[in-house]
PDB file of C-alpha atoms in Angstrom:
ATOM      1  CA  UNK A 625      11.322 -18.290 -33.476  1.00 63.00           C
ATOM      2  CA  UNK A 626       8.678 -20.269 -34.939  1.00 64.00           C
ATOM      3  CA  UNK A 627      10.487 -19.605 -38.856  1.00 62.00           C
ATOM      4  CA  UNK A 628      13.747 -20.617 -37.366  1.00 64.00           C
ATOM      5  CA  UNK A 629      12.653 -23.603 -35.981  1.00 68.00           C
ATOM      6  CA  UNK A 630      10.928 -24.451 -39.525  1.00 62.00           C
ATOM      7  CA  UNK A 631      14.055 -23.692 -41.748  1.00 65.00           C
ATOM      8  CA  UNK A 632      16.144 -26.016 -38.925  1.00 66.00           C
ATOM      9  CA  UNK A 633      14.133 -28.672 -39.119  1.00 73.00           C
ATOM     10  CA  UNK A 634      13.518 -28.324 -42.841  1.00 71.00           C
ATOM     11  CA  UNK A 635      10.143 -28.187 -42.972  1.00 70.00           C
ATOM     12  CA  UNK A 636       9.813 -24.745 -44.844  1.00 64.00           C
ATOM     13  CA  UNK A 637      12.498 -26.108 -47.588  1.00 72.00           C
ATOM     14  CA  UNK A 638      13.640 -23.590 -50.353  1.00 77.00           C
ATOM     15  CA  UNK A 639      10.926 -21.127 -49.434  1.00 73.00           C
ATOM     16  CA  UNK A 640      12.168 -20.775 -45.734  1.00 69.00           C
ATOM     17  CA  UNK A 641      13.130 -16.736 -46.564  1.00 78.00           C
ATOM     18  CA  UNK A 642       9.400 -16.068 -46.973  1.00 79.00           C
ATOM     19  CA  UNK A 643       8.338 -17.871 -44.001  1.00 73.00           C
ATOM     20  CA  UNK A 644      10.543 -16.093 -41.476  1.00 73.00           C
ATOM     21  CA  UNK A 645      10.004 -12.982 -43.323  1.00 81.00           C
ATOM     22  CA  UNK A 646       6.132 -13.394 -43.332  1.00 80.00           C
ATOM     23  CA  UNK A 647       6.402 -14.872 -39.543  1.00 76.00           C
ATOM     24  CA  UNK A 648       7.989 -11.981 -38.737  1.00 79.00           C
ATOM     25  CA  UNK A 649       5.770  -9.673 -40.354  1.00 80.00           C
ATOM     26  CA  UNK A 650       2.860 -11.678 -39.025  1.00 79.00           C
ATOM     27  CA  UNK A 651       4.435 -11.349 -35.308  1.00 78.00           C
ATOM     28  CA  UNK A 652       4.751  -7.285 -36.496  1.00 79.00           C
ATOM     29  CA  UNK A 653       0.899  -6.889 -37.171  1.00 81.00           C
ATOM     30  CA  UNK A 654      -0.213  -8.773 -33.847  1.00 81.00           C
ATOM     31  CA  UNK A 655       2.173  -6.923 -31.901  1.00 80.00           C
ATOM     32  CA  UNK A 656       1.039  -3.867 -30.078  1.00 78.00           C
ATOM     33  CA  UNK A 657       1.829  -0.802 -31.429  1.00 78.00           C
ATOM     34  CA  UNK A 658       3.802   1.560 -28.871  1.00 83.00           C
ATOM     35  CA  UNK A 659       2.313   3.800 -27.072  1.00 82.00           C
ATOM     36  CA  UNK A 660       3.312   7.500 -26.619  1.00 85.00           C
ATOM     37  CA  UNK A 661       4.969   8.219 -22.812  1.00 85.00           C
ATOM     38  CA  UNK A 662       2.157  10.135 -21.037  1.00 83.00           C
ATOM     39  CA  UNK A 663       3.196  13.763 -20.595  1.00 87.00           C
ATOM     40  CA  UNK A 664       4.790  14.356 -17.176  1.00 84.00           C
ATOM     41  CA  UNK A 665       2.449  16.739 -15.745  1.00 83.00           C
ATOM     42  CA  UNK A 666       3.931  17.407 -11.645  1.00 81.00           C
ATOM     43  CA  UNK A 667       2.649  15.886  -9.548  1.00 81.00           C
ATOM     44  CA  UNK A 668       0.917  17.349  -6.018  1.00 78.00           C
ATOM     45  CA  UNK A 669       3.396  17.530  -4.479  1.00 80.00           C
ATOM     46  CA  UNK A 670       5.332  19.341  -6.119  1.00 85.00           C
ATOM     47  CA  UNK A 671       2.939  21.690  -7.236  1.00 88.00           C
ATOM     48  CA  UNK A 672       2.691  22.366  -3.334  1.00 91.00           C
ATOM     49  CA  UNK A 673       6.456  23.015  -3.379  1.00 91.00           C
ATOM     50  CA  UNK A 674       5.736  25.261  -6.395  1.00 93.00           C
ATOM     51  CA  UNK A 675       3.037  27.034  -4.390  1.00 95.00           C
ATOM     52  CA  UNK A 676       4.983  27.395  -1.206  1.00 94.00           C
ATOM     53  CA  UNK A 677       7.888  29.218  -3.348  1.00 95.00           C
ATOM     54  CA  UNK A 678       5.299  31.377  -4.478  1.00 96.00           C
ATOM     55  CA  UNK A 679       3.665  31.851  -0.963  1.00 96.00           C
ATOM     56  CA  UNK A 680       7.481  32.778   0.486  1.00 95.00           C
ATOM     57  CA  UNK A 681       8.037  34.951  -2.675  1.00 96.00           C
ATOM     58  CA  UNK A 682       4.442  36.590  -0.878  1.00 95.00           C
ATOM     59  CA  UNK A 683       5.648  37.326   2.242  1.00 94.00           C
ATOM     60  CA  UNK A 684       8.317  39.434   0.786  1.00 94.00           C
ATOM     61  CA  UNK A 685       5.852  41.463  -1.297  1.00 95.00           C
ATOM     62  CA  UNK A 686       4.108  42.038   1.442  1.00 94.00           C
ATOM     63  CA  UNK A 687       6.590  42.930   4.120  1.00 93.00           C
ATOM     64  CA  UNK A 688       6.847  45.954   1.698  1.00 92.00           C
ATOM     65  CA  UNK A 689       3.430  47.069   2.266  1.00 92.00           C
ATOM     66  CA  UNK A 690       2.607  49.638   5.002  1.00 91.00           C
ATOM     67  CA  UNK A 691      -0.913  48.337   6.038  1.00 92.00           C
ATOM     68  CA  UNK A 692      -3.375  49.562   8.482  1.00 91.00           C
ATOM     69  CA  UNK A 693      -3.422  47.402  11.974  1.00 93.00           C
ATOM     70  CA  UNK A 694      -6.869  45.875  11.495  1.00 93.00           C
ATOM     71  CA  UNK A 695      -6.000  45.101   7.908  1.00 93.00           C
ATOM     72  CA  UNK A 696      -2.490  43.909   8.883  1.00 94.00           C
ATOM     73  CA  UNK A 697      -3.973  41.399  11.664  1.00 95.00           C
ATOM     74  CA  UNK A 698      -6.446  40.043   9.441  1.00 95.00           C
ATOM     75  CA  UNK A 699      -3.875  38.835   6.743  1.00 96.00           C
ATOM     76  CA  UNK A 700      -1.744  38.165   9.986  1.00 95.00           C
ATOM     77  CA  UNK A 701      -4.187  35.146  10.016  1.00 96.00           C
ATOM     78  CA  UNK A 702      -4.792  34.354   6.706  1.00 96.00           C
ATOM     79  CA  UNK A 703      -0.935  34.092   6.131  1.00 96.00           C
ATOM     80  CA  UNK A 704      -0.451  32.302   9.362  1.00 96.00           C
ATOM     81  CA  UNK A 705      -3.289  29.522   8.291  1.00 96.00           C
ATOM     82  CA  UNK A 706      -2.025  29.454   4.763  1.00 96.00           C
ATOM     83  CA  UNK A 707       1.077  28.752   6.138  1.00 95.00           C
ATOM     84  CA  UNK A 708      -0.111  25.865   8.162  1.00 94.00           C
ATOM     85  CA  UNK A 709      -1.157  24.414   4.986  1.00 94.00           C
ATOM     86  CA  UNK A 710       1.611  24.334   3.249  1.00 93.00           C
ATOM     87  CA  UNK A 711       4.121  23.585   5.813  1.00 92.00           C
ATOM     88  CA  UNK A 712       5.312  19.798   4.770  1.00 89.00           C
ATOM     89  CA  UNK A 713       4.313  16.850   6.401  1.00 88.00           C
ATOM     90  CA  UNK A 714       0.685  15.328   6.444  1.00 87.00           C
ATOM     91  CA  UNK A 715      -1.376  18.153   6.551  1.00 88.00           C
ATOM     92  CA  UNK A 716       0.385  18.859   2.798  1.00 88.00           C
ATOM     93  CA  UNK A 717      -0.434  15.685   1.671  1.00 89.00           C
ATOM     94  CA  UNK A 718      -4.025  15.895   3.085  1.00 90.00           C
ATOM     95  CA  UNK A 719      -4.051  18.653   0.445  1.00 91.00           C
ATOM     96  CA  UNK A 720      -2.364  17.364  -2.369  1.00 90.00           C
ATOM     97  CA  UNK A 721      -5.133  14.482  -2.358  1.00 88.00           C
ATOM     98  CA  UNK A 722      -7.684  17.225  -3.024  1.00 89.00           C
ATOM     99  CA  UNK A 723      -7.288  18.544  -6.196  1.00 88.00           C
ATOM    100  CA  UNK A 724      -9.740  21.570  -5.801  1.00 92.00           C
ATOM    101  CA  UNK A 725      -8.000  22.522  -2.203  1.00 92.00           C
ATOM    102  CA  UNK A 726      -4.807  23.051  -4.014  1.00 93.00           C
ATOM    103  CA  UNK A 727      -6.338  24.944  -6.510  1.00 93.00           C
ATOM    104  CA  UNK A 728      -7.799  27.104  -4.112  1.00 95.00           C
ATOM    105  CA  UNK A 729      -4.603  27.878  -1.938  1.00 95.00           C
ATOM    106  CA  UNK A 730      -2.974  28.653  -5.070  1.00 95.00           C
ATOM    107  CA  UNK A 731      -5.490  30.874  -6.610  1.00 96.00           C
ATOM    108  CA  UNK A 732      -5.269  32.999  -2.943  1.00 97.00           C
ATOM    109  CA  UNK A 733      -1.676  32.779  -2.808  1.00 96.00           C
ATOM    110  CA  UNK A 734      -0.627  33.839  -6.648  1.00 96.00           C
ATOM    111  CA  UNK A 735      -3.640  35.870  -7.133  1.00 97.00           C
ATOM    112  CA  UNK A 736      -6.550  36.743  -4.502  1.00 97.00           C
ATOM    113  CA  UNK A 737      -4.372  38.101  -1.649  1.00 97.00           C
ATOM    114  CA  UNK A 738      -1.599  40.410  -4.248  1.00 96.00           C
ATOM    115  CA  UNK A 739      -4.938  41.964  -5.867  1.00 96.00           C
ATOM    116  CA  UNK A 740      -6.251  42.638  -3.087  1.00 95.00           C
ATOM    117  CA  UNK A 741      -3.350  44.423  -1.081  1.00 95.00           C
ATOM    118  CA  UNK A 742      -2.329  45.846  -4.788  1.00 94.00           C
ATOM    119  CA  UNK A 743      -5.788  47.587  -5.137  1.00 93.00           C
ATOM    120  CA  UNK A 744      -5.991  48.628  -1.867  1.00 93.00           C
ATOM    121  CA  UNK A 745      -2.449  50.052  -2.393  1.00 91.00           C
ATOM    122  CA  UNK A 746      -3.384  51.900  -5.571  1.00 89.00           C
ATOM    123  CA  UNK A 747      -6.868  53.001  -4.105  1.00 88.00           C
ATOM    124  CA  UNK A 748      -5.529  54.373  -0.991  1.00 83.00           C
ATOM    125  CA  UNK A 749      -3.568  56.825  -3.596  1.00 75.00           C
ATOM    126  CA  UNK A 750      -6.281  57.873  -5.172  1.00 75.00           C
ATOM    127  CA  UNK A 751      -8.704  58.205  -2.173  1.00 73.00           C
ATOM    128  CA  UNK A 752      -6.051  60.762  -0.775  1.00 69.00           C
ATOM    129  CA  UNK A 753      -6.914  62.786  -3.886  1.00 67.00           C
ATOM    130  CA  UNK A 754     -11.010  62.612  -3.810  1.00 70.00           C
ATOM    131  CA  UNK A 755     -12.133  62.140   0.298  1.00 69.00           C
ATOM    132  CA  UNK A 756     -15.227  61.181   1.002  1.00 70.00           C
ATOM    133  CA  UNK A 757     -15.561  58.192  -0.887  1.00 71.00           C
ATOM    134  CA  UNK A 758     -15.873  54.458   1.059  1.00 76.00           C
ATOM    135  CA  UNK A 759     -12.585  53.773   2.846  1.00 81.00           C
ATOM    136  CA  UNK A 760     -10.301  51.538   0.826  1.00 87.00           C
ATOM    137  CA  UNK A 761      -9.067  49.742   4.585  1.00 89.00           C
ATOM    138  CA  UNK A 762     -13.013  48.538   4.755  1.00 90.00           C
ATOM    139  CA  UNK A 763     -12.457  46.518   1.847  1.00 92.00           C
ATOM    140  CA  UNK A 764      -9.518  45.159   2.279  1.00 94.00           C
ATOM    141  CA  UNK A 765     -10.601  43.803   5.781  1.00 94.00           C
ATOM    142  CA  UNK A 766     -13.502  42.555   3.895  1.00 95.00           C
ATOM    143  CA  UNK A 767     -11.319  41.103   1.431  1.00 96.00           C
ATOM    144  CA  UNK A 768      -9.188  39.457   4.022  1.00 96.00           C
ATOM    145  CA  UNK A 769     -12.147  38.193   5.899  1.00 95.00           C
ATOM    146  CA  UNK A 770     -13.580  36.255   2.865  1.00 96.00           C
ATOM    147  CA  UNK A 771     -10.087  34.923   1.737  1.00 97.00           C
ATOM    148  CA  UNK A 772      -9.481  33.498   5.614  1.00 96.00           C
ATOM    149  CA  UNK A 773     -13.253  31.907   5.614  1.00 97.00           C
ATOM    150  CA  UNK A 774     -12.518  30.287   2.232  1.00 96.00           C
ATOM    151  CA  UNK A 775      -8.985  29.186   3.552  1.00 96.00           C
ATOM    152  CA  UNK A 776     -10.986  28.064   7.295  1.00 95.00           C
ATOM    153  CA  UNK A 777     -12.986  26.128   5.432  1.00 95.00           C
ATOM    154  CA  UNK A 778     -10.630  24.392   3.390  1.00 95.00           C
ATOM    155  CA  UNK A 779      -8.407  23.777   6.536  1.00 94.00           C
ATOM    156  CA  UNK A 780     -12.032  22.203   7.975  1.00 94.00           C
ATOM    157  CA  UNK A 781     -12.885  20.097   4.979  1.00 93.00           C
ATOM    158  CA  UNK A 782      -9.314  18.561   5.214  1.00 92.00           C
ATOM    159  CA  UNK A 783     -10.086  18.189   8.883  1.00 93.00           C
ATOM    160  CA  UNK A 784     -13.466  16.207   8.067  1.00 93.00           C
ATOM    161  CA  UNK A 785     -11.649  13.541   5.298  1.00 90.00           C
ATOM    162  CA  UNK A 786      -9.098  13.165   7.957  1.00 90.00           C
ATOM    163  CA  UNK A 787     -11.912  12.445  10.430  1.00 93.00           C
ATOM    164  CA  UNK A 788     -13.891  10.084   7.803  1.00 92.00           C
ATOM    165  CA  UNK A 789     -10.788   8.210   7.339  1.00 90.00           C
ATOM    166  CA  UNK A 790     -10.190   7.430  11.446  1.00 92.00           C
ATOM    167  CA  UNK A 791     -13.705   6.435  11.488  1.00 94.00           C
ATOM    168  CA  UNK A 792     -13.689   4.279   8.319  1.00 93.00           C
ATOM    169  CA  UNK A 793     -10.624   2.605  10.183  1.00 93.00           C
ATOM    170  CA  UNK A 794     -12.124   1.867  13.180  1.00 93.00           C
ATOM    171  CA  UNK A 795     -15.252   0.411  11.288  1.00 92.00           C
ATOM    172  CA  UNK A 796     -13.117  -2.065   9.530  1.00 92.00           C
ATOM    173  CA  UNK A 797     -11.614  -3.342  12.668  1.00 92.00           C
ATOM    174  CA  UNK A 798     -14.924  -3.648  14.007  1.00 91.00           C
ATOM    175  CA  UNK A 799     -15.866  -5.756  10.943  1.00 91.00           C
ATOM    176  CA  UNK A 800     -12.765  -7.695  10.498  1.00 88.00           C
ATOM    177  CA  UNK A 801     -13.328  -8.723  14.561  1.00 83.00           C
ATOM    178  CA  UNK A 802     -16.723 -10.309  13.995  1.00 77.00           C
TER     179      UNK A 802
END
């Protein structure tokens, strides 16, 4: 603009093709450069969609599996809390805020809980053909157990920053009173 406004008011005389060209090449250099778009990574939430397609894809694996009662109760719960997770609304979003919680639902969903009903599948198998050896159901209830206490205290951690957060609340209305 500035070049124009020199070759219009003839200030930049015969030469006024070098000013606007080195105007515009000094405008060029100061200019930012652009940047790259950031890579769209997806977001939590819909890695939680992702993860609940997976969970559902789950349940149908394991529907398929004939399990022991004690076995079957214990993932009874761990499926019924895991579910409570992931069902949408705010407890979903409580999790998508914590990175490492949604990293630990998935790693049970896609690959704690099908190893372990997998190698209790495949050990059961082999167990028929050597007796005598520890009983493959132990471990699986084990398993189970450990997966539900991880999940438990995921589900209580949530619980807690949820609890933080009332309390934080009320302190700041305390605060903004005085």
């Amino acid at each position: 603009m500035a070049g124009l406004v020199l070759t219009f008011t003839g200030l930049a005389g015969p030469y006024w093709p070098v000013v606007i060209a080195g105007l515009y090449g000094a405008g060029a250099l100061i200019a930012p450069p652009e940047r790259p778009a950031p890579p769209g990574f997806p977001s939590p939430s819909e890695r939680l969609a992702e993860i609940r397609a997976d969970f559902g894809e789950l349940g149908g694996y394991l529907a398929d599996v004939d399990l022991p009662p004690a076995a079957a109760a214990r993932l009874t719960e761990l499926t019924e809390l895991l579910a409570a997770l992931l069902e949408p609304g705010w407890v979903a979003e409580a999790l998508a805020r914590d990175p490492e919680g949604v990293h630990a639902v998935s790693r049970t969903v896609r690959q704690d809980v099908p190893e372990a009903v997998d190698a209790f599948v495949r050990t059961r198998w082999w167990t028929r053909l050597t007796p005598g050896t520890e009983s493959p159901e132990r471990h699986l209830e084990r398993q189970l157990g450990l997966l539900h206490e991880e999940a438990g205290r995921l589900a209580s951690a949530l619980r807690d920053a949820e609890q933080r957060r009332q309390e934080s609340h009320t302190r700041y209305l305390e605060d903004r009173r005085q």
